[in-house]
CSV table of C-alpha atoms in Angstrom, one decimal:
chain,number,residue,atom,x,y,z
W,1,MET,CA,-20.4,73.7,-5.0
W,2,THR,CA,-16.6,74.0,-5.6
W,3,LEU,CA,-14.6,75.9,-2.9
W,4,ASP,CA,-11.0,77.3,-3.3
W,5,SER,CA,-8.9,75.1,-1.0
W,6,GLN,CA,-6.1,77.5,-0.8
W,7,ARG,CA,-8.3,80.3,0.4
W,8,ILE,CA,-9.9,78.0,2.9
W,9,PHE,CA,-7.0,76.2,4.4
W,10,GLY,CA,-4.0,78.4,3.7
W,11,ALA,CA,-0.8,77.6,2.0
W,12,ALA,CA,0.4,75.1,4.7
W,13,SER,CA,-2.7,73.0,4.4
W,14,VAL,CA,-2.5,72.9,0.6
W,15,THR,CA,0.5,70.7,0.9
W,16,ALA,CA,-1.8,68.0,2.3
W,17,THR,CA,-4.1,66.0,0.1
W,18,LEU,CA,-7.2,67.7,1.6
W,19,THR,CA,-9.5,69.6,-0.8
W,20,ALA,CA,-12.3,71.9,0.1
W,21,THR,CA,-14.2,70.4,-2.8
W,22,GLY,CA,-14.0,67.0,-1.2
W,23,ILE,CA,-15.5,68.3,2.0
W,24,SER,CA,-18.2,70.2,0.2
W,25,LEU,CA,-19.2,67.1,-1.8
W,26,ALA,CA,-19.2,64.9,1.3
W,27,LEU,CA,-21.4,67.4,3.2
W,28,MET,CA,-23.8,67.7,0.4
W,29,ALA,CA,-24.0,63.9,0.0
W,30,LEU,CA,-24.6,63.6,3.7
W,31,ALA,CA,-27.3,66.3,3.5
W,32,VAL,CA,-25.3,68.7,5.8
W,33,LEU,CA,-25.3,72.3,4.5
W,34,PRO,CA,-22.0,74.2,4.5
W,35,SER,CA,-22.3,77.2,6.8
W,36,PRO,CA,-22.1,80.8,5.6
W,37,ALA,CA,-18.9,81.3,7.5
W,38,LEU,CA,-17.2,78.6,5.4
W,39,ALA,CA,-18.3,80.4,2.3
W,40,ALA,CA,-17.0,83.6,3.8
W,41,ARG,CA,-13.6,82.0,4.4
W,42,ALA,CA,-13.6,80.7,0.8
W,43,ALA,CA,-14.1,84.2,-0.4
W,44,GLY,CA,-11.2,85.4,1.6
W,45,GLN,CA,-13.2,87.2,4.3
W,46,PRO,CA,-12.1,87.1,7.9
W,47,VAL,CA,-13.4,84.4,10.1
W,48,ILE,CA,-13.0,84.2,13.9
W,49,THR,CA,-10.9,81.3,14.9
W,50,PRO,CA,-12.2,79.4,17.9
W,51,ALA,CA,-10.0,78.1,20.7
W,52,PRO,CA,-9.0,74.4,20.3
W,53,VAL,CA,-11.0,71.9,22.3
W,54,GLY,CA,-9.1,69.2,24.2
W,55,THR,CA,-10.5,66.2,26.1
W,56,THR,CA,-9.2,63.1,27.7
W,57,GLN,CA,-9.4,59.8,26.1
W,58,ALA,CA,-12.3,57.6,27.1
W,59,PRO,CA,-11.6,53.9,27.8
W,60,ALA,CA,-12.6,51.2,25.3
W,61,VAL,CA,-15.9,49.5,26.0
W,62,LYS,CA,-16.7,46.0,24.9
W,63,PRO,CA,-20.1,44.4,24.8
W,64,ALA,CA,-20.8,41.8,27.4
W,65,PRO,CA,-21.0,38.1,26.2
W,66,GLY,CA,-24.4,37.1,25.0
W,67,PRO,CA,-26.4,33.9,25.7
W,68,VAL,CA,-25.2,30.5,24.5
W,69,ASP,CA,-27.1,29.5,21.3
W,70,SER,CA,-25.9,26.0,20.5
W,71,TRP,CA,-27.7,22.6,20.0
W,72,PRO,CA,-26.4,19.0,20.0
W,73,ILE,CA,-25.8,17.8,16.5
W,74,PRO,CA,-27.0,14.2,15.8
W,75,THR,CA,-24.0,13.4,13.6
W,76,ALA,CA,-20.4,12.6,14.1
W,77,ALA,CA,-18.2,15.1,15.9
W,78,PRO,CA,-16.8,17.8,13.6
W,79,THR,CA,-13.2,17.7,12.5
W,80,ALA,CA,-10.8,20.5,13.3
W,81,VAL,CA,-10.7,23.4,10.8
W,82,PRO,CA,-7.2,24.2,9.6
W,83,THR,CA,-5.9,27.7,10.3
W,84,ALA,CA,-4.0,30.0,8.0
W,85,ALA,CA,-0.3,29.7,7.5
W,86,PRO,CA,1.7,30.8,10.5
W,87,SER,CA,3.8,33.1,8.3
W,88,ALA,CA,0.7,35.1,7.4
W,89,THR,CA,-0.9,35.6,10.7
W,90,LEU,CA,-0.4,35.9,14.5
W,91,PRO,CA,0.0,32.6,16.3
W,92,VAL,CA,-3.4,30.9,16.8
W,93,VAL,CA,-4.5,29.5,20.1
W,94,PRO,CA,-6.7,26.4,19.4
W,95,VAL,CA,-10.4,26.9,20.1
W,96,PRO,CA,-12.0,24.0,22.0
W,97,LEU,CA,-14.3,22.0,19.8
W,98,VAL,CA,-16.6,21.1,22.6
W,99,PRO,CA,-19.1,23.9,22.8
W,100,VAL,CA,-21.0,25.1,25.9
W,101,VAL,CA,-24.4,23.6,25.4
W,102,ILE,CA,-27.5,25.1,27.0
W,103,GLN,CA,-30.8,23.3,27.7
W,104,GLU,CA,-32.6,22.7,24.5
W,105,THR,CA,-35.7,24.8,23.7
W,106,ILE,CA,-38.3,22.8,21.8
W,107,MET,CA,-41.4,24.6,20.5
W,108,PRO,CA,-44.6,23.0,19.1
W,109,TRP,CA,-44.5,23.0,15.3
W,110,PRO,CA,-47.6,22.8,13.1
W,111,VAL,CA,-47.0,20.6,10.0
W,112,ALA,CA,-47.7,23.5,7.7
W,113,ASP,CA,-44.9,25.6,9.3
W,114,ALA,CA,-42.5,22.6,9.3
W,115,ARG,CA,-43.2,22.2,5.6
W,116,ALA,CA,-42.4,25.8,5.0
W,117,LEU,CA,-39.2,25.4,6.9
W,118,LEU,CA,-38.2,22.3,4.8
W,119,ALA,CA,-38.9,24.2,1.6
W,120,PHE,CA,-36.7,27.1,2.8
W,121,ILE,CA,-33.9,24.7,3.7
W,122,LYS,CA,-34.0,23.1,0.3
W,123,GLY,CA,-33.4,26.5,-1.3
W,124,ILE,CA,-30.8,27.8,1.2
W,125,GLY,CA,-28.0,27.2,-1.4
W,126,SER,CA,-29.0,30.6,-2.9
W,127,GLU,CA,-27.7,32.1,0.4
W,128,GLY,CA,-24.4,30.3,0.0
W,129,LEU,CA,-25.2,27.8,2.8
W,130,ILE,CA,-25.5,24.0,2.6
W,131,PRO,CA,-28.9,22.4,2.9
W,132,ALA,CA,-27.6,19.2,4.4
W,133,ASP,CA,-26.4,21.1,7.5
W,134,TYR,CA,-29.9,21.6,8.6
W,135,ARG,CA,-31.0,17.9,8.4
W,136,PRO,CA,-33.8,18.1,5.9
W,137,ASP,CA,-33.9,14.3,5.9
W,138,LEU,CA,-34.8,14.1,9.6
W,139,LEU,CA,-37.2,17.0,9.2
W,140,ALA,CA,-39.0,15.4,6.3
W,141,ALA,CA,-39.3,12.1,8.2
W,142,ALA,CA,-40.8,13.9,11.2
W,143,ILE,CA,-43.2,15.7,9.0
W,144,ALA,CA,-44.4,12.4,7.5
W,145,SER,CA,-45.1,11.2,11.0
W,146,GLY,CA,-47.3,14.2,11.8
W,147,GLU,CA,-47.4,16.6,14.7
W,148,GLY,CA,-45.9,15.6,17.9
W,149,GLN,CA,-42.6,15.5,19.9
W,150,ALA,CA,-40.5,14.1,17.0
W,151,LEU,CA,-41.6,17.0,14.7
W,152,ASN,CA,-41.2,19.6,17.4
W,153,GLU,CA,-37.6,18.5,18.1
W,154,ALA,CA,-36.6,18.1,14.5
W,155,ALA,CA,-38.1,21.4,13.3
W,156,SER,CA,-36.8,23.4,16.4
W,157,LYS,CA,-33.3,22.2,15.9
W,158,SER,CA,-33.3,22.7,12.1
W,159,PHE,CA,-34.7,26.2,12.5
W,160,SER,CA,-32.2,27.1,15.3
W,161,TRP,CA,-29.1,26.0,13.3
W,162,LEU,CA,-30.3,27.8,10.2
W,163,ALA,CA,-31.2,31.0,12.1
W,164,GLU,CA,-27.8,31.0,13.8
W,165,ASP,CA,-25.9,30.6,10.5
W,166,LEU,CA,-28.0,33.3,8.7
W,167,ARG,CA,-27.6,35.7,11.6
W,168,ASP,CA,-24.0,35.0,12.8
W,169,GLY,CA,-22.3,33.2,9.9
W,170,ARG,CA,-21.6,29.5,9.4
W,171,THR,CA,-17.8,29.8,9.8
W,172,PRO,CA,-16.6,28.7,13.2
W,173,MET,CA,-14.4,31.0,15.3
W,174,ALA,CA,-11.4,28.8,14.8
W,175,ALA,CA,-11.4,29.6,11.1
W,176,ARG,CA,-11.9,33.4,11.5
W,177,VAL,CA,-8.3,34.5,11.6
W,178,GLN,CA,-7.8,37.7,13.5
W,179,TRP,CA,-11.5,38.3,13.9
W,180,PHE,CA,-12.2,40.7,16.8
W,181,ALA,CA,-15.4,42.4,15.7
W,182,VAL,CA,-18.1,41.5,18.2
W,183,ASP,CA,-21.5,40.8,16.5
W,184,LYS,CA,-24.4,42.0,18.6
W,185,ASP,CA,-27.1,40.3,16.4
W,186,GLN,CA,-27.6,37.3,18.6
W,187,ASP,CA,-28.4,39.8,21.4
W,188,VAL,CA,-30.8,41.7,19.3
W,189,ASN,CA,-32.5,38.7,17.8
W,190,PRO,CA,-32.1,35.7,20.1
W,191,THR,CA,-32.8,32.3,18.5
W,192,ASP,CA,-35.7,31.5,20.8
W,193,ALA,CA,-37.4,34.8,20.1
W,194,LEU,CA,-36.9,34.4,16.3
W,195,MET,CA,-38.5,31.0,16.4
W,196,ALA,CA,-41.4,32.2,18.6
W,197,ARG,CA,-42.0,35.1,16.2
W,198,ALA,CA,-41.8,32.9,13.1
W,199,LEU,CA,-44.4,30.4,14.5
W,200,ALA,CA,-46.7,33.1,15.8
W,201,ASP,CA,-46.8,34.8,12.4
W,202,HIS,CA,-46.6,31.5,10.5
W,203,ASP,CA,-44.0,33.2,8.4
W,204,ILE,CA,-40.9,31.0,8.5
W,205,ALA,CA,-39.4,32.2,5.3
W,206,GLY,CA,-40.0,35.9,6.1
W,207,THR,CA,-38.4,35.7,9.5
W,208,LEU,CA,-35.3,33.9,8.3
W,209,THR,CA,-34.9,36.1,5.2
W,210,ALA,CA,-35.0,39.2,7.4
W,211,LEU,CA,-31.7,38.1,8.9
W,212,ASP,CA,-29.8,38.8,5.7
W,213,PRO,CA,-27.1,41.5,6.0
W,214,THR,CA,-28.5,44.9,4.8
W,215,TYR,CA,-25.2,46.1,3.3
W,216,PRO,CA,-25.7,46.1,-0.5
W,217,ASP,CA,-22.6,44.0,-1.2
W,218,TYR,CA,-24.2,40.9,0.3
W,219,ALA,CA,-27.0,41.1,-2.3
W,220,VAL,CA,-24.5,41.7,-5.1
W,221,LEU,CA,-22.6,38.5,-4.1
W,222,LYS,CA,-25.8,36.6,-3.9
W,223,ASP,CA,-26.6,37.6,-7.4
W,224,ALA,CA,-23.1,36.7,-8.5
W,225,LEU,CA,-23.5,33.2,-6.9
W,226,ALA,CA,-26.8,32.7,-8.8
W,227,SER,CA,-25.1,33.6,-12.1
W,228,THR,CA,-22.0,31.5,-11.6
W,229,PRO,CA,-22.1,28.1,-13.2
W,230,ALA,CA,-21.9,25.0,-10.9
W,231,ALA,CA,-18.8,24.0,-12.8
W,232,ALA,CA,-16.9,27.1,-11.5
W,233,VAL,CA,-16.3,25.4,-8.1
W,234,LYS,CA,-13.5,27.6,-6.9
W,235,THR,CA,-15.3,30.8,-7.8
W,236,ARG,CA,-18.5,29.7,-6.1
W,237,ALA,CA,-16.6,28.7,-3.0
W,238,THR,CA,-15.0,32.2,-2.8
W,239,ILE,CA,-18.4,33.8,-3.2
W,240,ARG,CA,-19.9,31.7,-0.4
W,241,ALA,CA,-17.0,32.5,1.9
W,242,ASN,CA,-17.3,36.2,1.4
W,243,MET,CA,-21.1,36.2,1.7
W,244,ASP,CA,-20.5,34.5,5.1
W,245,ARG,CA,-18.1,37.2,6.1
W,246,TRP,CA,-20.9,39.8,5.9
W,247,ARG,CA,-22.9,37.8,8.4
W,248,TRP,CA,-20.0,38.0,10.9
W,249,PHE,CA,-20.6,41.8,11.1
W,250,THR,CA,-23.7,43.2,12.8
W,251,ARG,CA,-26.6,43.4,10.4
W,252,ASP,CA,-27.5,47.1,11.2
W,253,MET,CA,-24.3,49.0,10.8
W,254,GLY,CA,-25.8,52.4,11.6
W,255,GLU,CA,-26.8,55.5,9.7
W,256,PHE,CA,-23.2,56.8,9.4
W,257,TYR,CA,-20.2,54.6,9.4
W,258,LEU,CA,-16.7,54.0,8.0
W,259,MET,CA,-16.1,50.7,6.2
W,260,THR,CA,-12.7,49.5,5.0
W,261,ASN,CA,-11.9,46.4,3.0
W,262,VAL,CA,-8.3,45.6,3.9
W,263,PRO,CA,-7.3,43.7,0.6
W,264,GLU,CA,-9.0,46.4,-1.5
W,265,PHE,CA,-6.9,49.2,0.1
W,266,GLN,CA,-10.0,51.4,0.2
W,267,LEU,CA,-12.0,53.2,2.9
W,268,ARG,CA,-15.7,54.2,2.5
W,269,LEU,CA,-17.6,56.9,4.3
W,270,VAL,CA,-21.1,55.6,4.2
W,271,ARG,CA,-24.6,56.9,5.0
W,272,ARG,CA,-27.6,54.6,5.0
W,273,ASP,CA,-25.5,51.9,3.3
W,274,LYS,CA,-24.7,54.2,0.4
W,275,ILE,CA,-21.1,55.3,-0.3
W,276,VAL,CA,-20.5,59.0,0.2
W,277,ARG,CA,-16.8,59.3,-0.3
W,278,THR,CA,-13.9,56.8,-0.8
W,279,TYR,CA,-10.3,57.1,0.4
W,280,ARG,CA,-7.3,54.9,-0.5
W,281,THR,CA,-5.6,53.2,2.4
W,282,ILE,CA,-2.4,51.6,3.5
W,283,VAL,CA,-2.8,48.6,5.7
W,284,GLY,CA,-0.7,46.2,7.8
W,285,LYS,CA,2.1,44.2,6.3
W,286,PRO,CA,1.5,40.4,6.1
W,287,GLY,CA,2.7,38.6,9.2
W,288,LYS,CA,2.7,39.9,12.8
W,289,THR,CA,1.6,43.4,11.7
W,290,ALA,CA,-1.4,42.3,9.6
W,291,THR,CA,-4.5,44.5,10.3
W,292,PRO,CA,-7.1,42.6,12.3
W,293,GLN,CA,-10.8,42.6,11.6
W,294,LEU,CA,-12.5,45.0,14.0
W,295,ALA,CA,-15.8,46.8,14.7
W,296,GLU,CA,-15.0,49.8,16.8
W,297,THR,CA,-16.4,53.4,17.3
W,298,VAL,CA,-14.7,56.7,16.7
W,299,GLN,CA,-14.7,58.5,20.0
W,300,GLY,CA,-12.9,61.6,18.9
W,301,VAL,CA,-11.1,63.3,16.0
W,302,ILE,CA,-7.6,64.2,16.9
W,303,PHE,CA,-6.1,67.1,15.0
W,304,ASN,CA,-2.4,67.7,15.0
W,305,PRO,CA,-1.7,64.5,17.1
W,306,THR,CA,1.4,63.7,19.1
W,307,TRP,CA,3.0,60.3,19.0
W,308,THR,CA,4.6,58.7,22.1
W,309,VAL,CA,7.6,56.8,20.8
W,310,PRO,CA,7.6,53.2,22.3
W,311,GLN,CA,10.4,52.1,24.6
W,312,SER,CA,11.5,49.6,22.0
W,313,ILE,CA,12.7,52.6,20.0
W,314,VAL,CA,13.5,55.0,22.8
W,315,LYS,CA,15.7,52.5,24.6
W,316,GLY,CA,16.3,49.7,22.2
W,317,GLU,CA,17.4,52.0,19.4
W,318,GLY,CA,19.1,54.6,21.6
W,319,LEU,CA,16.8,57.5,20.6
W,320,GLY,CA,16.3,58.6,24.2
W,321,ALA,CA,20.0,58.5,25.1
W,322,ARG,CA,20.9,60.5,22.0
W,323,LEU,CA,18.3,63.2,22.6
W,324,ILE,CA,18.1,63.6,26.4
W,325,GLY,CA,21.2,65.8,26.6
W,326,ASN,CA,20.6,67.7,23.5
W,327,VAL,CA,17.4,69.8,23.8
W,328,ALA,CA,18.1,71.8,20.6
W,329,GLU,CA,18.5,68.7,18.5
W,330,ALA,CA,15.4,67.1,20.0
W,331,LYS,CA,13.4,70.3,19.1
W,332,ARG,CA,14.9,70.4,15.6
W,333,GLU,CA,13.8,66.8,15.0
W,334,GLY,CA,10.4,67.5,16.4
W,335,TYR,CA,10.6,65.7,19.8
W,336,ALA,CA,9.9,66.6,23.4
W,337,VAL,CA,12.1,64.5,25.7
W,338,THR,CA,11.7,64.0,29.5
W,339,LYS,CA,13.4,61.9,32.1
W,340,SER,CA,11.5,60.5,35.1
W,341,VAL,CA,12.9,60.0,38.6
W,342,ASP,CA,13.4,56.3,37.9
W,343,GLY,CA,15.5,57.2,34.9
W,344,THR,CA,13.0,56.3,32.2
W,345,ILE,CA,13.3,58.5,29.2
W,346,ALA,CA,10.0,59.5,27.4
W,347,VAL,CA,10.1,60.8,23.9
W,348,VAL,CA,7.0,62.4,22.3
W,349,GLN,CA,6.9,63.4,18.7
W,350,GLN,CA,5.3,66.8,18.5
W,351,PRO,CA,2.5,67.8,16.0
W,352,GLY,CA,3.6,68.8,12.6
W,353,PRO,CA,3.8,67.6,9.0
W,354,LYS,CA,6.6,65.2,9.9
W,355,ASN,CA,4.7,63.5,12.7
W,356,SER,CA,4.5,59.7,12.1
W,357,LEU,CA,0.7,60.0,12.4
W,358,GLY,CA,0.5,62.9,10.0
W,359,LEU,CA,-1.9,65.7,10.7
W,360,VAL,CA,-5.0,63.8,12.0
W,361,LYS,CA,-5.9,60.6,13.9
W,362,LEU,CA,-9.3,59.0,14.5
W,363,ASP,CA,-9.4,58.0,18.1
W,364,MET,CA,-11.1,54.5,18.3
W,365,PRO,CA,-9.8,52.9,21.5
W,366,ASN,CA,-9.2,49.2,21.3
W,367,PRO,CA,-6.8,46.7,22.8
W,368,HIS,CA,-5.0,46.3,19.4
W,369,ALA,CA,-4.1,50.0,19.3
W,370,ILE,CA,-5.4,50.0,15.7
W,371,PHE,CA,-6.7,53.3,14.4
W,372,LEU,CA,-7.1,55.4,11.2
W,373,HIS,CA,-4.6,58.2,10.7
W,374,ASP,CA,-2.8,60.4,8.3
W,375,THR,CA,0.8,59.9,7.2
W,376,PRO,CA,3.6,62.1,6.0
W,377,SER,CA,4.5,59.5,3.4
W,378,ARG,CA,1.5,60.3,1.2
W,379,GLN,CA,3.3,59.3,-2.0
W,380,LEU,CA,2.7,55.6,-1.0
W,381,PHE,CA,-1.0,56.0,-1.7
W,382,ASN,CA,0.0,55.8,-5.4
W,383,ALA,CA,1.5,52.3,-5.0
W,384,PRO,CA,-0.7,49.5,-6.3
W,385,PHE,CA,0.2,47.2,-3.3
W,386,ARG,CA,-0.3,49.0,-0.1
W,387,ALA,CA,0.1,46.5,2.7
W,388,LEU,CA,3.0,48.5,4.2
W,389,SER,CA,2.0,49.6,7.7
W,390,HIS,CA,2.5,48.2,11.2
W,391,GLY,CA,-1.2,47.4,11.4
W,392,CYS,CA,-3.0,50.8,11.5
W,393,VAL,CA,-5.0,52.0,8.5
W,394,ARG,CA,-3.3,55.0,7.0
W,395,THR,CA,-5.9,57.0,5.1
W,396,GLU,CA,-5.6,59.2,2.0
W,397,ARG,CA,-7.0,62.7,2.4
W,398,ALA,CA,-7.3,62.1,6.1
W,399,LYS,CA,-7.6,65.8,6.9
W,400,GLU,CA,-10.6,66.0,4.6
W,401,LEU,CA,-12.2,63.0,6.3
W,402,ALA,CA,-11.4,64.3,9.8
W,403,ILE,CA,-13.0,67.7,9.1
W,404,THR,CA,-16.0,66.0,7.6
W,405,LEU,CA,-16.4,63.8,10.7
W,406,ALA,CA,-16.0,66.8,13.0
W,407,ILE,CA,-18.8,68.5,11.2
W,408,ILE,CA,-21.3,65.6,10.9
W,409,GLY,CA,-20.3,63.7,14.1
W,410,ALA,CA,-19.1,66.3,16.5
W,411,ASP,CA,-21.4,69.2,15.9
W,412,LYS,CA,-18.6,71.5,14.7
W,413,SER,CA,-19.3,74.1,12.2
W,414,PRO,CA,-17.2,73.9,9.0
W,415,GLU,CA,-15.2,77.0,10.0
W,416,GLU,CA,-14.6,75.7,13.5
W,417,ALA,CA,-13.3,72.4,12.2
W,418,VAL,CA,-11.0,74.0,9.6
W,419,ALA,CA,-9.7,76.5,12.2
W,420,ILE,CA,-8.9,73.7,14.7
W,421,SER,CA,-7.2,71.7,12.0
W,422,ASP,CA,-5.1,74.7,10.9
W,423,SER,CA,-4.1,75.6,14.5
W,424,GLY,CA,-1.2,73.2,14.6
W,425,ILE,CA,-2.1,72.5,18.2
W,426,TYR,CA,-3.0,69.0,19.5
W,427,THR,CA,-6.8,69.0,19.8
W,428,LYS,CA,-9.2,66.2,20.4
W,429,VAL,CA,-12.7,66.9,19.2
W,430,PRO,CA,-15.1,64.4,21.0
W,431,MET,CA,-17.8,62.8,18.9
W,432,THR,CA,-21.4,63.6,19.8
W,433,LYS,CA,-22.9,61.1,17.4
W,434,THR,CA,-22.1,57.4,17.0
W,435,MET,CA,-19.6,56.7,14.2
W,436,PRO,CA,-18.8,53.0,13.9
W,437,VAL,CA,-15.7,51.8,12.1
W,438,TYR,CA,-15.7,48.4,10.4
W,439,ILE,CA,-12.4,46.8,9.3
W,440,GLY,CA,-13.3,43.9,7.1
W,441,TYR,CA,-11.4,41.4,4.9
W,442,PHE,CA,-13.2,40.5,1.7
W,443,THR,CA,-11.4,38.8,-1.2
W,444,MET,CA,-14.5,39.1,-3.4
W,445,ALA,CA,-16.7,42.2,-3.1
W,446,LYS,CA,-18.2,45.1,-5.0
W,447,ASP,CA,-15.4,47.6,-5.5
W,448,ILE,CA,-15.7,51.3,-5.2
W,449,THR,CA,-16.8,51.6,-8.8
W,450,GLY,CA,-19.7,49.2,-8.2
W,451,THR,CA,-18.2,46.2,-10.0
W,452,VAL,CA,-17.8,42.8,-8.4
W,453,ALA,CA,-14.1,42.2,-8.1
W,454,THR,CA,-11.6,39.8,-6.5
W,455,PHE,CA,-8.8,41.0,-4.3
W,456,ALA,CA,-5.5,39.3,-3.4
W,457,ASP,CA,-5.7,37.2,-0.3
W,458,ILE,CA,-2.8,39.2,1.2
W,459,TYR,CA,-3.0,37.6,4.7
W,460,GLN,CA,-4.0,34.0,3.5
W,461,ARG,CA,-7.2,34.1,5.5
W,462,ASP,CA,-9.4,32.4,2.8
W,463,ALA,CA,-8.1,28.9,3.3
W,464,PRO,CA,-9.5,28.2,6.8
W,465,VAL,CA,-12.9,29.7,5.8
W,466,LEU,CA,-13.1,27.6,2.7
W,467,ALA,CA,-12.0,24.5,4.6
W,468,SER,CA,-14.8,25.1,7.2
W,469,PHE,CA,-17.4,24.9,4.4
W,470,ASN,CA,-16.0,21.5,3.4
W,471,ALA,CA,-16.2,20.3,7.0
W,472,PRO,CA,-19.3,19.4,9.1
W,473,ARG,CA,-21.1,22.4,10.6
W,474,GLN,CA,-19.9,23.2,14.1
W,475,LEU,CA,-22.1,24.1,17.0
W,476,LYS,CA,-22.2,27.8,18.0
W,477,THR,CA,-20.9,28.8,21.4
W,478,THR,CA,-20.6,31.9,23.5
W,479,GLN,CA,-17.3,32.7,21.8
W,480,ARG,CA,-17.6,36.0,19.8
W,481,THR,CA,-14.0,36.6,18.6
W,482,SER,CA,-10.9,34.8,17.6
W,483,ALA,CA,-8.9,33.2,20.4
W,484,GLU,CA,-5.6,34.6,19.1
W,485,LYS,CA,-3.5,36.7,21.3
W,486,VAL,CA,-4.2,40.4,21.2
W,487,VAL,CA,-0.9,42.3,20.5
W,488,ALA,CA,-1.0,46.1,20.6
W,489,ILE,CA,1.1,47.7,17.9
W,490,GLU,CA,4.0,49.9,18.9
W,491,ALA,CA,4.5,52.1,15.9
W,492,PRO,CA,2.3,53.7,13.3
W,493,GLY,CA,4.6,52.6,10.5
W,494,ALA,CA,4.6,55.9,8.7
């Protein structure tokens, strides 16, 4: 169904990139039927405009650390993994190489199950992992000796290391530059429980294969690895690194979610791992404003947002002093200016088409102050290279996306969502359904057309991941994110 955007949204909204056709297509793909009222509005019939809904912002919630899942390695201590160039990332705090080790859990292994494990290890190269990491030599020797303590120890350790890498990724945290997406998979499927289930069912291969990421891009990369000649060393290394990046994220991403690949400059609205709509993005500039990798949740859709100007601009650039005594000029420029009893000047940019955040913002509280938002500089979406922001993800057709989320994730009718958007009043619509947002960094992936493609390594994050695959496997620890300093951005970089 094609709707007339001018009739639906009015002349003011037509200046934005939003189209009613886009909303209708998204809703149909998401199996959400447009309401009769939206059709009435499209036909030019009167529709009652609801009062805007406002709520307070909820605090960010972070998952609690999970159990330690590491084992002693019977080889030489691993070497340090180099980090990315300082010019491309935030300063990196070295991660201790000595992991927190828990008491070993050794389970009894029948020879038949141990042989199945050995066979699986020998074929693990198809998953982009390295068979030698899981000590097939020691396992084979233990199998030859028959059932007993030696076999139990060798098989338990090999299974644990392999399960950890398939579930959480092989890349150590020191090599995951600006990685702040907490993976809950080790809480959902603890190593001990996986091993117990595999042995109880006598299904080693099935248990381990079930840890593969469900997102279709992982399978696409796996096929690409299988079809890439061994002589193409660099290409195969890039494929392996990006396969591993999918393991860093949680395996089950949810029914509805947003996924953006930073180097591709694209955002996807996804349902059941299938792309519904895509939107071009503008991401952080290389250096201190590079966009970090996150897994957050949209808590609300903010229509007609305000922007509190940081003190580095208010005071440092003299904006506050210039506007505090000139109310008319402040209003003309779209600011509200106040002065507290201690003399601090606060400047808040009011809603409107010139607001630095544009007309909508997706509220996803996190310590980095990273979020998805609109921009008044929409012509920049036509540029081929779009690493231009201060870290936030500016989103093409953001108004279309926001209205769609308000309908499918906040129980708003289409006409309610449109009316709130058109009101010009700051309104936060709280989400009633979980809507995760994943900000990833893949230099090889399936693009929005379905073709495997490579993307520029704009933040130079590949090098440490690739180096980690050339170094001995490191033990897993309780650490879930990068040890780099978290720096909240100060400006949306419109």
